[in-house]
XYZ file of C-alpha atoms in Angstrom:
768
model
C 110.385 118.000 136.297
C 114.052 117.068 135.919
C 115.523 114.550 133.522
C 116.514 112.295 136.420
C 112.975 112.362 137.811
C 111.643 111.468 134.402
C 113.950 108.487 134.015
C 112.993 107.201 137.469
C 109.245 107.667 137.143
C 108.290 107.859 133.478
C 108.592 105.229 130.774
C 107.590 106.366 127.297
C 106.828 103.466 124.988
C 107.034 104.596 121.374
C 104.909 102.449 119.139
C 103.632 102.116 115.627
C 99.868 102.544 115.581
C 98.113 99.288 114.648
C 101.313 97.258 114.953
C 101.034 93.704 116.420
C 104.725 93.634 117.286
C 104.373 96.917 119.165
C 101.256 95.598 120.912
C 103.080 92.507 122.210
C 106.043 94.584 123.342
C 103.784 97.077 125.145
C 101.961 94.350 127.091
C 105.264 92.691 128.030
C 106.669 96.007 129.258
C 103.546 96.785 131.281
C 103.795 93.388 132.943
C 107.427 94.105 133.813
C 106.983 97.698 135.034
C 103.578 97.356 136.790
C 102.985 101.152 136.600
C 100.704 103.177 138.872
C 99.200 105.093 135.907
C 99.002 104.647 132.155
C 98.633 107.434 129.599
C 97.675 106.615 126.021
C 97.731 108.784 122.929
C 94.105 109.629 122.197
C 91.509 112.385 122.804
C 91.663 113.237 126.485
C 87.980 114.149 126.763
C 87.051 110.583 125.789
C 88.955 108.974 128.663
C 85.795 107.868 130.440
C 85.078 105.507 127.535
C 88.257 103.529 128.260
C 86.469 101.735 131.079
C 84.500 99.748 128.488
C 87.475 98.177 126.691
C 87.223 95.007 128.830
C 83.538 94.552 128.010
C 83.380 91.206 126.149
C 80.733 92.635 123.821
C 82.993 95.501 122.710
C 84.755 93.646 119.923
C 87.459 95.352 117.827
C 87.908 96.734 115.290
C 86.106 99.681 116.867
C 86.672 103.411 116.835
C 86.133 106.366 119.075
C 83.777 108.721 117.284
C 84.102 112.345 118.266
C 81.647 114.876 116.876
C 80.599 118.471 117.387
C 77.390 118.498 119.436
C 75.952 121.411 117.446
C 77.242 120.198 114.066
C 77.382 116.371 114.018
C 78.645 116.342 110.414
C 81.970 117.593 111.789
C 83.392 114.389 113.196
C 86.602 112.425 113.664
C 87.507 108.791 114.275
C 90.208 107.184 116.407
C 90.216 103.510 115.294
C 91.576 100.481 117.149
C 92.151 96.872 116.114
C 92.822 94.002 118.479
C 96.488 94.354 117.448
C 96.656 98.105 118.207
C 99.144 98.801 121.047
C 96.831 101.467 122.500
C 93.956 98.977 122.703
C 96.116 96.381 124.433
C 97.532 98.949 126.839
C 94.048 100.117 127.776
C 92.839 96.543 128.317
C 95.859 95.778 130.499
C 95.354 98.904 132.617
C 91.582 98.440 133.124
C 92.040 94.717 133.756
C 94.642 95.445 136.470
C 92.704 98.368 138.051
C 95.410 100.824 137.033
C 94.214 104.376 136.298
C 94.346 104.985 132.538
C 93.645 108.108 130.494
C 94.054 109.481 127.026
C 96.677 112.202 126.909
C 96.353 113.810 123.464
C 94.508 117.000 122.568
C 90.826 116.726 123.465
C 88.379 116.094 120.651
C 86.919 119.517 121.429
C 90.137 121.090 120.090
C 90.801 118.615 117.268
C 87.291 119.088 115.905
C 87.513 122.867 116.193
C 90.554 122.750 113.920
C 88.833 120.730 111.195
C 87.398 123.815 109.547
C 90.852 125.349 109.146
C 93.473 124.260 106.578
C 95.655 121.444 107.923
C 98.864 119.840 106.623
C 98.418 117.074 104.085
C 99.524 114.435 106.571
C 96.591 115.359 108.792
C 93.851 115.650 106.176
C 91.544 112.950 104.913
C 90.638 112.502 101.237
C 87.212 110.991 102.014
C 86.117 113.772 104.333
C 86.082 111.640 107.510
C 88.710 113.216 109.719
C 91.089 110.984 111.680
C 94.123 111.398 113.792
C 97.356 111.105 111.754
C 99.601 108.087 112.042
C 102.967 109.304 113.278
C 104.880 106.222 112.215
C 103.032 104.971 109.152
C 105.513 103.766 106.493
C 104.313 104.784 103.068
C 107.126 106.017 100.839
C 110.854 106.766 100.798
C 111.564 110.324 101.946
C 112.705 112.864 99.426
C 113.001 116.002 101.557
C 112.641 117.190 105.136
C 108.850 117.258 104.928
C 108.859 113.589 104.020
C 111.159 112.848 106.960
C 108.736 114.584 109.309
C 105.580 112.907 108.000
C 107.147 109.488 107.388
C 110.013 108.899 109.842
C 109.836 105.113 109.517
C 110.710 105.443 105.828
C 113.814 107.418 106.849
C 114.879 104.697 109.258
C 114.218 101.998 106.678
C 116.285 103.816 104.071
C 119.137 104.229 106.570
C 119.027 100.472 107.166
C 119.276 99.780 103.435
C 115.620 98.845 102.880
C 113.712 100.096 99.832
C 110.407 99.039 101.477
C 109.565 100.625 104.864
C 106.918 97.961 105.560
C 109.518 95.217 105.252
C 111.920 97.026 107.550
C 109.254 97.490 110.184
C 108.146 93.875 109.838
C 111.717 92.618 110.288
C 112.649 94.849 113.194
C 109.349 95.059 115.090
C 106.465 92.960 113.828
C 108.378 89.678 113.434
C 109.973 89.943 116.857
C 108.190 87.750 119.333
C 109.812 89.325 122.394
C 112.378 91.926 123.355
C 112.537 95.583 124.434
C 112.908 97.765 121.361
C 111.565 100.976 122.871
C 114.887 102.565 123.844
C 116.459 101.827 120.479
C 113.461 103.197 118.652
C 113.503 106.330 120.840
C 117.153 106.990 119.972
C 116.406 106.549 116.296
C 113.513 109.005 116.489
C 115.697 111.563 118.284
C 118.153 111.387 115.400
C 115.444 111.852 112.815
C 113.830 114.740 114.663
C 117.164 116.500 115.170
C 117.661 116.321 111.428
C 114.345 117.891 110.469
C 113.362 120.181 113.336
C 114.303 123.828 113.412
C 113.829 126.361 116.165
C 110.418 128.060 115.874
C 110.459 131.654 114.722
C 109.727 134.288 117.314
C 106.010 135.005 117.533
C 105.100 132.131 115.185
C 101.731 130.410 115.714
C 102.252 126.985 117.355
C 101.693 124.047 115.002
C 99.143 121.357 115.813
C 101.995 118.941 116.498
C 103.508 121.352 119.037
C 100.125 121.725 120.748
C 99.655 117.968 120.880
C 103.022 117.373 122.496
C 102.591 120.259 124.926
C 99.249 118.753 125.992
C 100.860 115.315 126.429
C 103.459 116.819 128.737
C 100.723 118.617 130.671
C 98.881 115.314 131.197
C 102.145 113.655 132.241
C 102.852 116.305 134.873
C 99.306 115.948 136.215
C 99.675 112.164 136.503
C 102.960 112.422 138.404
C 101.392 114.758 140.971
C 98.696 112.271 141.993
C 99.008 110.517 145.326
C 100.633 107.128 145.191
C 101.881 107.462 141.623
C 105.512 106.474 141.346
C 105.667 104.999 137.878
C 103.870 106.287 134.792
C 103.861 104.570 131.416
C 103.060 106.647 128.318
C 102.059 104.783 125.158
C 102.316 107.027 122.096
C 103.476 107.168 118.522
C 107.244 106.748 118.276
C 107.603 110.218 116.738
C 106.508 111.849 120.017
C 108.983 110.020 122.290
C 111.745 112.677 122.117
C 109.185 115.349 123.062
C 108.284 113.474 126.254
C 111.765 112.440 127.412
C 114.984 114.181 128.287
C 114.909 117.803 129.402
C 111.387 119.046 128.893
C 110.071 122.589 128.454
C 108.608 124.228 131.540
C 104.903 124.038 132.350
C 104.658 127.769 131.675
C 106.125 127.327 128.221
C 103.654 124.557 127.393
C 100.783 126.668 128.688
C 101.799 129.445 126.317
C 101.693 126.974 123.401
C 98.238 125.770 124.425
C 96.790 129.205 125.083
C 94.140 130.473 122.705
C 93.420 127.137 120.993
C 89.821 127.105 119.668
C 87.357 124.661 121.198
C 83.887 123.337 120.438
C 81.338 121.364 122.437
C 82.182 117.757 121.591
C 80.768 114.339 122.341
C 82.285 110.870 121.966
C 81.089 107.315 121.603
C 82.355 103.875 120.575
C 81.281 102.791 117.078
C 82.010 99.655 115.045
C 84.902 99.829 112.593
C 86.091 97.486 109.857
C 89.426 96.192 108.663
C 88.732 97.334 105.113
C 88.263 100.861 106.506
C 91.448 100.484 108.532
C 93.492 99.729 105.400
C 95.343 102.553 103.713
C 93.542 101.694 100.467
C 90.300 102.989 101.985
C 91.650 106.514 102.333
C 92.030 106.457 106.136
C 95.312 108.237 106.712
C 96.409 106.281 109.804
C 95.742 102.862 108.418
C 97.818 99.813 107.573
C 97.905 97.949 104.315
C 97.246 94.508 105.774
C 94.977 94.565 108.854
C 93.759 91.005 108.284
C 97.344 89.745 108.245
C 98.222 91.770 111.352
C 95.200 90.334 113.163
C 96.445 86.854 112.315
C 99.987 87.734 113.331
C 98.836 88.982 116.732
C 96.402 86.172 117.530
C 98.536 83.215 116.360
C 101.546 81.597 117.947
C 104.722 82.693 116.087
C 105.731 79.169 115.061
C 102.284 78.534 113.539
C 101.767 81.822 111.694
C 102.606 80.641 108.165
C 100.926 77.227 108.394
C 97.672 78.589 109.814
C 97.641 81.515 107.383
C 97.982 79.340 104.304
C 95.346 76.994 105.726
C 92.999 79.969 106.031
C 93.811 81.016 102.441
C 93.143 77.467 101.238
C 89.704 77.488 102.897
C 88.916 80.821 101.260
C 89.890 79.536 97.812
C 87.969 76.283 98.247
C 84.856 78.319 99.007
C 85.327 79.830 95.522
C 85.566 76.327 93.975
C 89.331 76.571 93.497
C 90.916 73.115 94.011
C 93.475 73.467 96.825
C 94.809 70.379 98.600
C 96.909 69.770 101.698
C 99.887 69.302 99.405
C 99.433 72.874 98.175
C 99.554 74.134 101.769
C 102.687 72.120 102.583
C 104.479 73.285 99.455
C 103.392 76.878 100.098
C 104.825 76.787 103.623
C 108.132 75.419 102.294
C 108.344 78.125 99.654
C 107.579 80.958 102.115
C 110.171 79.743 104.614
C 112.783 79.215 101.886
C 112.241 82.754 100.606
C 112.650 84.120 104.139
C 115.938 82.214 104.540
C 117.290 83.446 101.199
C 116.419 87.002 102.179
C 117.951 86.592 105.641
C 114.721 87.389 107.374
C 114.040 86.011 110.868
C 110.601 84.699 109.867
C 108.521 84.541 106.738
C 106.550 87.751 106.496
C 103.631 88.926 104.413
C 105.773 89.371 101.294
C 106.870 85.733 101.432
C 103.435 84.252 102.101
C 101.952 86.456 99.355
C 104.448 85.104 96.859
C 103.863 81.525 98.034
C 100.106 82.051 97.774
C 100.370 83.356 94.216
C 102.809 80.718 92.980
C 101.405 77.617 94.678
C 97.828 78.046 95.940
C 96.681 80.387 93.153
C 98.689 78.661 90.413
C 100.030 82.007 89.285
C 96.598 83.593 88.737
C 96.730 87.304 89.743
C 92.930 87.521 90.017
C 92.886 84.818 92.714
C 95.772 86.484 94.544
C 93.843 89.761 94.532
C 90.819 87.928 95.952
C 93.013 86.612 98.788
C 94.327 90.107 99.398
C 90.856 91.628 99.634
C 89.302 88.963 101.827
C 92.234 87.815 103.945
C 95.163 90.248 103.892
C 92.848 93.238 104.297
C 89.745 91.394 105.461
C 86.156 92.456 106.048
C 85.988 91.926 109.788
C 83.455 94.311 111.388
C 83.617 95.173 115.071
C 80.722 95.272 117.509
C 79.593 97.706 120.197
C 77.281 96.530 123.024
C 73.849 98.079 123.067
C 74.184 99.365 126.644
C 76.992 101.798 125.762
C 75.966 105.417 125.239
C 74.930 106.314 121.670
C 72.620 108.891 120.161
C 68.943 107.835 120.566
C 68.514 107.429 116.810
C 71.349 104.883 116.683
C 69.807 102.995 119.592
C 66.450 102.822 117.770
C 68.150 101.713 114.557
C 70.076 98.963 116.370
C 66.912 97.710 118.120
C 64.901 97.705 114.910
C 67.653 95.903 112.970
C 67.878 93.202 115.649
C 64.104 92.698 115.571
C 64.166 92.341 111.781
C 67.315 90.160 111.861
C 69.260 92.621 109.746
C 72.875 92.291 110.875
C 75.403 94.952 109.859
C 78.213 93.460 107.790
C 81.287 95.039 106.261
C 81.022 92.774 103.206
C 78.562 93.513 100.411
C 75.465 91.306 100.759
C 72.667 90.923 98.246
C 69.165 90.846 99.709
C 65.950 90.049 97.819
C 62.773 90.910 99.717
C 59.378 89.336 99.137
C 56.883 92.133 99.715
C 54.137 89.600 100.355
C 55.827 88.783 103.679
C 55.364 91.134 106.611
C 58.945 90.849 107.894
C 60.381 91.582 104.458
C 58.052 94.579 104.074
C 59.311 95.877 107.435
C 62.917 95.505 106.229
C 62.046 97.436 103.087
C 60.459 100.213 105.150
C 63.574 100.495 107.354
C 66.014 100.641 104.435
C 63.911 103.228 102.588
C 63.604 105.349 105.732
C 67.344 105.259 106.262
C 67.914 106.425 102.688
C 65.605 109.370 103.364
C 67.891 110.256 106.265
C 71.053 109.897 104.188
C 72.114 106.669 105.920
C 72.711 104.499 102.884
C 73.126 101.090 104.480
C 71.390 99.609 101.439
C 71.312 100.549 97.768
C 68.396 99.400 95.576
C 69.426 96.572 93.244
C 67.896 94.847 90.250
C 66.109 91.527 90.781
C 65.605 88.671 88.388
C 62.176 87.489 87.269
C 58.928 89.399 86.965
C 56.481 90.844 89.450
C 56.344 93.914 91.654
C 56.438 91.881 94.872
C 60.238 91.536 94.671
C 62.656 94.198 95.855
C 66.430 93.895 95.668
C 69.011 95.561 97.892
C 72.787 95.622 98.083
C 73.721 95.945 101.778
C 77.029 97.058 103.243
C 77.603 98.687 106.607
C 80.438 101.203 106.433
C 81.809 102.700 109.659
C 81.262 106.253 108.454
C 77.524 105.560 108.448
C 77.743 106.064 112.210
C 78.413 109.730 111.483
C 75.452 109.844 109.096
C 73.243 108.506 111.901
C 74.517 111.204 114.246
C 73.866 113.872 111.609
C 70.363 112.490 110.985
C 69.577 112.573 114.701
C 68.691 116.261 114.350
C 65.431 115.106 112.736
C 64.252 112.838 115.532
C 65.041 110.119 118.064
C 63.482 107.206 116.136
C 63.955 106.231 112.501
C 60.265 106.714 111.491
C 59.902 110.078 113.235
C 63.180 111.368 111.840
C 62.276 110.255 108.303
C 58.877 111.984 108.531
C 60.439 115.259 109.649
C 63.093 115.037 106.950
C 60.463 114.586 104.232
C 58.432 117.464 105.618
C 61.544 119.626 105.408
C 62.103 118.467 101.825
C 58.548 119.541 100.990
C 59.289 122.988 102.378
C 62.604 123.233 100.522
C 61.294 121.891 97.185
C 61.302 124.368 94.297
C 59.248 122.265 91.847
C 56.051 120.272 92.016
C 57.924 117.212 90.707
C 60.220 117.276 93.750
C 57.211 117.145 96.081
C 55.567 114.281 94.191
C 58.900 112.461 94.198
C 59.067 112.865 97.969
C 55.507 111.540 98.192
C 56.530 108.393 96.300
C 59.383 107.859 98.752
C 57.067 108.410 101.713
C 54.737 105.706 100.425
C 57.420 103.035 99.903
C 58.796 103.907 103.340
C 55.299 103.635 104.908
C 55.241 107.076 106.517
C 51.534 108.087 106.685
C 52.130 111.402 108.522
C 54.506 112.489 105.772
C 52.071 111.332 103.088
C 49.355 113.542 104.556
C 51.690 116.544 104.711
C 53.000 115.990 101.177
C 49.522 115.553 99.703
C 48.558 118.881 101.224
C 51.704 120.460 99.767
C 50.931 119.036 96.321
C 47.384 120.363 96.445
C 48.592 123.806 97.484
C 51.205 123.964 94.723
C 48.924 122.474 92.069
C 46.282 125.134 92.767
C 48.632 127.843 91.516
C 50.632 125.787 88.967
C 50.262 126.870 85.345
C 53.385 125.276 83.895
C 52.276 122.216 81.898
C 55.827 120.873 81.843
C 55.906 120.933 85.663
C 52.485 119.274 85.866
C 53.542 116.506 83.475
C 56.819 116.004 85.368
C 54.933 115.533 88.644
C 52.491 112.901 87.375
C 54.770 109.830 86.884
C 55.644 109.580 90.580
C 51.975 109.868 91.525
C 51.005 107.260 88.955
C 53.613 104.777 90.204
C 52.317 105.102 93.739
C 48.956 103.659 92.716
C 50.374 100.159 92.706
C 51.559 100.279 96.340
C 48.087 99.628 97.675
C 48.203 96.155 96.111
C 51.877 95.325 96.697
C 52.531 96.769 100.142
C 49.094 97.071 101.616
C 49.387 100.853 101.676
C 46.186 102.927 101.563
C 46.547 105.123 98.479
C 42.927 106.250 98.136
C 43.821 109.875 98.732
C 46.220 109.823 95.791
C 43.511 109.256 93.195
C 41.908 112.655 93.742
C 45.261 114.466 93.664
C 46.375 112.586 90.543
C 43.097 113.317 88.750
C 43.331 117.003 89.594
C 46.880 117.307 88.284
C 46.090 115.315 85.141
C 43.032 117.480 84.444
C 45.114 120.666 84.667
C 47.812 119.123 82.454
C 45.301 117.991 79.819
C 43.614 121.394 79.718
C 46.941 123.179 79.312
C 48.581 120.703 76.920
C 47.162 122.085 73.620
C 48.491 125.576 74.326
C 51.812 124.243 75.680
C 52.706 122.528 72.376
C 52.519 125.719 70.301
C 55.697 127.213 68.843
C 58.181 124.698 70.211
C 61.734 124.452 68.933
C 63.542 121.167 68.387
C 64.987 120.948 71.931
C 61.789 121.985 73.717
C 59.765 119.581 71.561
C 62.080 116.738 72.528
C 61.663 117.554 76.232
C 57.864 117.701 75.966
C 57.724 114.421 74.039
C 59.771 112.832 76.819
C 57.349 114.166 79.448
C 54.408 112.720 77.507
C 56.173 109.338 77.346
C 56.734 109.345 81.104
C 53.059 110.033 81.802
C 52.059 107.338 79.303
C 54.107 104.789 81.251
C 51.883 105.239 84.305
C 48.543 106.247 82.755
C 47.353 102.648 82.900
C 47.628 102.798 86.710
C 45.070 105.609 86.889
C 41.294 105.421 86.605
C 39.300 104.960 83.381
C 38.107 108.571 83.426
C 41.685 109.800 83.716
C 42.825 107.629 80.821
C 39.967 108.803 78.570
C 40.769 112.409 79.410
C 44.453 111.858 78.630
C 43.923 110.279 75.208
C 41.371 112.942 74.302
C 44.035 115.580 74.968
C 46.597 113.652 72.906
C 44.129 113.349 70.034
C 43.638 117.109 70.064
C 47.397 117.571 69.735
C 47.642 114.931 66.983
C 45.006 116.739 64.885
C 46.814 120.068 64.887
C 48.968 120.983 61.850
C 50.969 123.705 63.693
C 52.720 121.459 66.236
C 56.325 120.261 65.987
C 56.568 116.991 64.051
C 58.346 115.019 66.825
C 55.476 115.803 69.248
C 52.689 114.966 66.783
C 54.455 111.805 65.700
C 54.929 110.719 69.273
C 51.334 111.272 70.404
C 50.086 109.540 67.240
C 52.127 106.452 68.135
C 50.794 106.478 71.716
C 47.240 106.744 70.419
C 47.862 103.802 68.097
C 49.435 101.638 70.834
C 46.575 102.394 73.232
C 43.888 101.533 70.660
C 42.528 105.086 70.640
C 43.035 105.137 66.847
C 43.163 102.274 64.376
C 46.076 101.157 62.237
C 44.356 102.515 59.143
C 43.931 105.900 60.837
C 47.600 105.904 61.854
C 48.664 105.072 58.265
C 46.485 107.891 56.971
C 48.005 110.350 59.450
C 51.500 109.250 58.469
C 50.618 109.686 54.794
C 49.278 113.207 55.412
C 52.351 114.155 57.437
C 54.674 113.015 54.672
C 52.737 114.553 51.842
C 52.093 117.967 53.357
C 54.014 121.064 52.396
C 56.439 120.928 55.350
C 60.155 120.646 54.642
C 61.896 117.285 54.604
C 63.530 117.725 58.024
C 60.137 118.340 59.682
C 58.785 115.156 58.092
C 61.777 113.195 59.362
C 61.115 114.591 62.867
C 57.520 113.290 62.627
C 58.833 109.826 61.743
C 61.403 109.911 64.551
C 58.727 110.856 67.094
C 56.334 108.222 65.776
C 58.833 105.359 65.899
C 60.338 106.488 69.220
C 63.354 104.193 69.100
C 61.333 101.083 68.259
C 60.458 99.949 64.737
C 58.409 96.906 65.740
C 55.193 98.683 64.675
C 56.502 98.744 61.106
C 57.233 95.020 61.237
C 53.625 94.215 62.132
C 51.849 96.850 60.043
C 52.648 96.626 56.297
C 50.418 99.611 55.542
C 52.552 101.919 57.701
C 55.738 100.485 56.240
C 54.443 100.983 52.706
C 53.662 104.659 53.364
C 57.128 105.241 54.791
C 58.816 103.355 51.968
C 56.883 105.309 49.349
C 57.896 108.608 50.926
C 61.569 107.647 50.930
C 61.379 106.603 47.271
C 59.831 109.947 46.385
C 62.705 111.998 47.819
C 65.052 113.809 45.490
C 68.812 113.349 45.822
C 69.428 116.484 47.914
C 66.340 115.875 50.070
C 67.530 112.352 50.792
C 71.008 113.635 51.759
C 69.433 116.250 54.062
C 67.203 113.789 55.891
C 69.632 110.855 56.001
C 71.404 111.774 59.344
C 68.105 111.972 61.251
C 66.784 108.739 59.742
C 70.059 106.991 60.434
C 69.850 107.969 64.102
C 66.207 106.846 64.242
C 66.703 103.465 62.586
C 70.091 102.927 64.237
C 68.361 102.611 67.616
C 66.389 99.574 66.445
C 67.454 96.079 67.457
C 69.354 94.110 64.814
C 66.471 91.638 64.558
C 63.985 94.422 63.903
C 66.197 95.925 61.183
C 66.575 92.511 59.534
C 62.807 91.915 59.581
C 62.158 95.367 58.152
C 64.508 94.593 55.277
C 62.670 91.352 54.549
C 59.310 93.072 54.565
C 60.433 95.941 52.336
C 61.526 93.369 49.730
C 58.066 91.755 49.840
C 55.956 94.915 50.002
C 54.471 94.118 46.570
C 53.328 90.646 47.632
C 49.920 89.782 49.029
C 50.353 90.224 52.817
C 48.239 87.155 53.410
C 50.716 84.939 51.547
C 53.790 86.064 53.384
C 54.972 83.734 56.150
C 56.556 85.973 58.843
C 58.759 83.141 60.071
C 59.860 82.153 56.574
C 60.713 85.735 55.842
C 63.522 85.617 58.374
C 64.800 82.123 57.411
C 68.397 81.954 56.213
C 68.646 78.661 54.262
C 72.437 78.665 54.357
C 72.575 78.926 58.145
C 69.656 76.540 58.691
C 70.966 73.828 56.309
C 73.261 71.959 58.741
C 70.615 71.949 61.482
C 67.962 70.605 59.066
C 70.312 67.869 57.839
C 71.103 66.795 61.393
C 67.424 66.691 62.310
C 66.712 64.558 59.215
C 69.366 62.067 60.276
C 67.959 61.856 63.828
C 64.420 61.295 62.506
C 65.527 58.630 60.020
C 64.521 60.760 57.055
C 68.006 60.602 55.573
C 70.723 57.994 55.404
C 73.990 58.322 57.265
C 76.744 59.157 54.760
C 79.156 56.288 54.097
């Protein structure tokens, strides 16, 4: 193909990805040229999906998702906004019945290369691979590598700009009309001549060389088709010199492409978001201000500033910030004045940002940041029609979400479910099932008030969740089936009994009866051979918590009672031997396990509770057990009513008067109090025993035990410590004569309030 033939038949439009100025210029040039074929930078094996760009229900921002059929976790995105030149070129071509194709390396090759090391410009920090942005202005170049990865910065610096974004905005984005493609092509040729060197003999072709060789191959194929006289190529400006002028031969390009690895790939449209399109999100081919660019592309040039500041005013008013029409008028004047002083053709983002901060936000940086997040970047989420091809699991998820009226949203939304309502229960089941599959659309959140019928969620749909759905599709074609199979696999993979009981708890809240049956069987099988008391105790809390689901969610948990009783019986039988010879660390772990079981023991049957406290009493009566364990079980027995206060005081007295060393006695106290001293506030007998022991300590004993006691009492609330101090002072008084409320009264602090109350009640005269 000669240079003359190229000039007559081929028009290469170099663009900046996601640039509204480039998008306008591309559409204008297509209208002028009326080509017979259009080639667009993008994965060639996804070309069949371009036919859908005119579907009114395919609403940008959207992305092409490419993934490896046999390894869906290996995936890449090619995003598009409404202001992306490639999107507008595709819509023009399909709308005018002009053949259109992608002309970049197929996804099958791009995905095959993801496992190999790639240059920094082509890697993604968040693990979601994307195509690099050839013209993305990020920083001023410092060496030839910077010139190659950031050519726009080189052009901006040559023009005297310290900010590449501002240069691009002045030269491209703020231009309403005009052909800039030839000038931009010449500039790119100069930059590439400066940084490119002849490849070494026998060197492996770079990915960039393969991409451009493939683009030329697609261009040659398009020119050979019948009736094609004019071809328009829309690609990143960096590639223009590689597709114009004297080109390498087809044989040379074939040698570059030979031997490239491939995988079996699939592609689909998925929703995208402007926050994900921003460079702040980690997407390497993003722009810093997608919300602003959307506004710039969809608004008449002479109304851009006025309508933008009106939008900002509405946003601030929604946050109860007083913004009037006068603020908008003054903001417009300031933005336009700044543009004039800076000799800019129109006020750009820098000017409206400064006007927003100074006028609408009254100089408050926090409000300006809010505007940036919600307007300049934006949270717009695209939409993909349900009839387009997706994996079956995604189709089932979409259908279920529509039925439940759960709409994906890029913004974080707080959702409080009432588990007494069937629709809310169904939403809870869906969100829990998705979490089982690793699709974390919702994160559990705290709710206000009391009661187990409330369930809080924090919802946010992130575009990369589409990949998680594809990955999860290996487990099944519907959300319930896939979640069941995933839990069954977890049961097989689990190394501890606690992991299986934890999976059972998840299966119950997700309402997955087949998984419950399988997990109960797995628990029974493992429990039959389990001899580790620690493992048995660790598995019981999840089983105990599940007992409440029958009341709250209507779940049948009858089968759990037998399993729970069996595990508790084995734990109680083994507990006395498990507490023998424990060191400090092991004793602390065991005491924590006992606490966890105690939290759920009230949810089990009466027989189970009696058995549990009988086992604890056996431990409490033994003199050879670590003090922190004995102290803890004694406190649990007291709180449950299994022993009386007098019995507890006697046990405390024996523990402190025995022949054990002072540190062991302090450990008993620490275990007994367990981070809460309220029992001492309400039981003077216990407090008196503890006080007497402290008074009996010698100087060195007191110094030895002080750090442990300080840690123990330091965990108490300030109010508890204050009350304890009051009661220690009055330990010699008759307990029946002590007024608990008066004991905490501070006359100095209460005096002004009492005087004011006396005046209001007429019990005192108003001072003259």
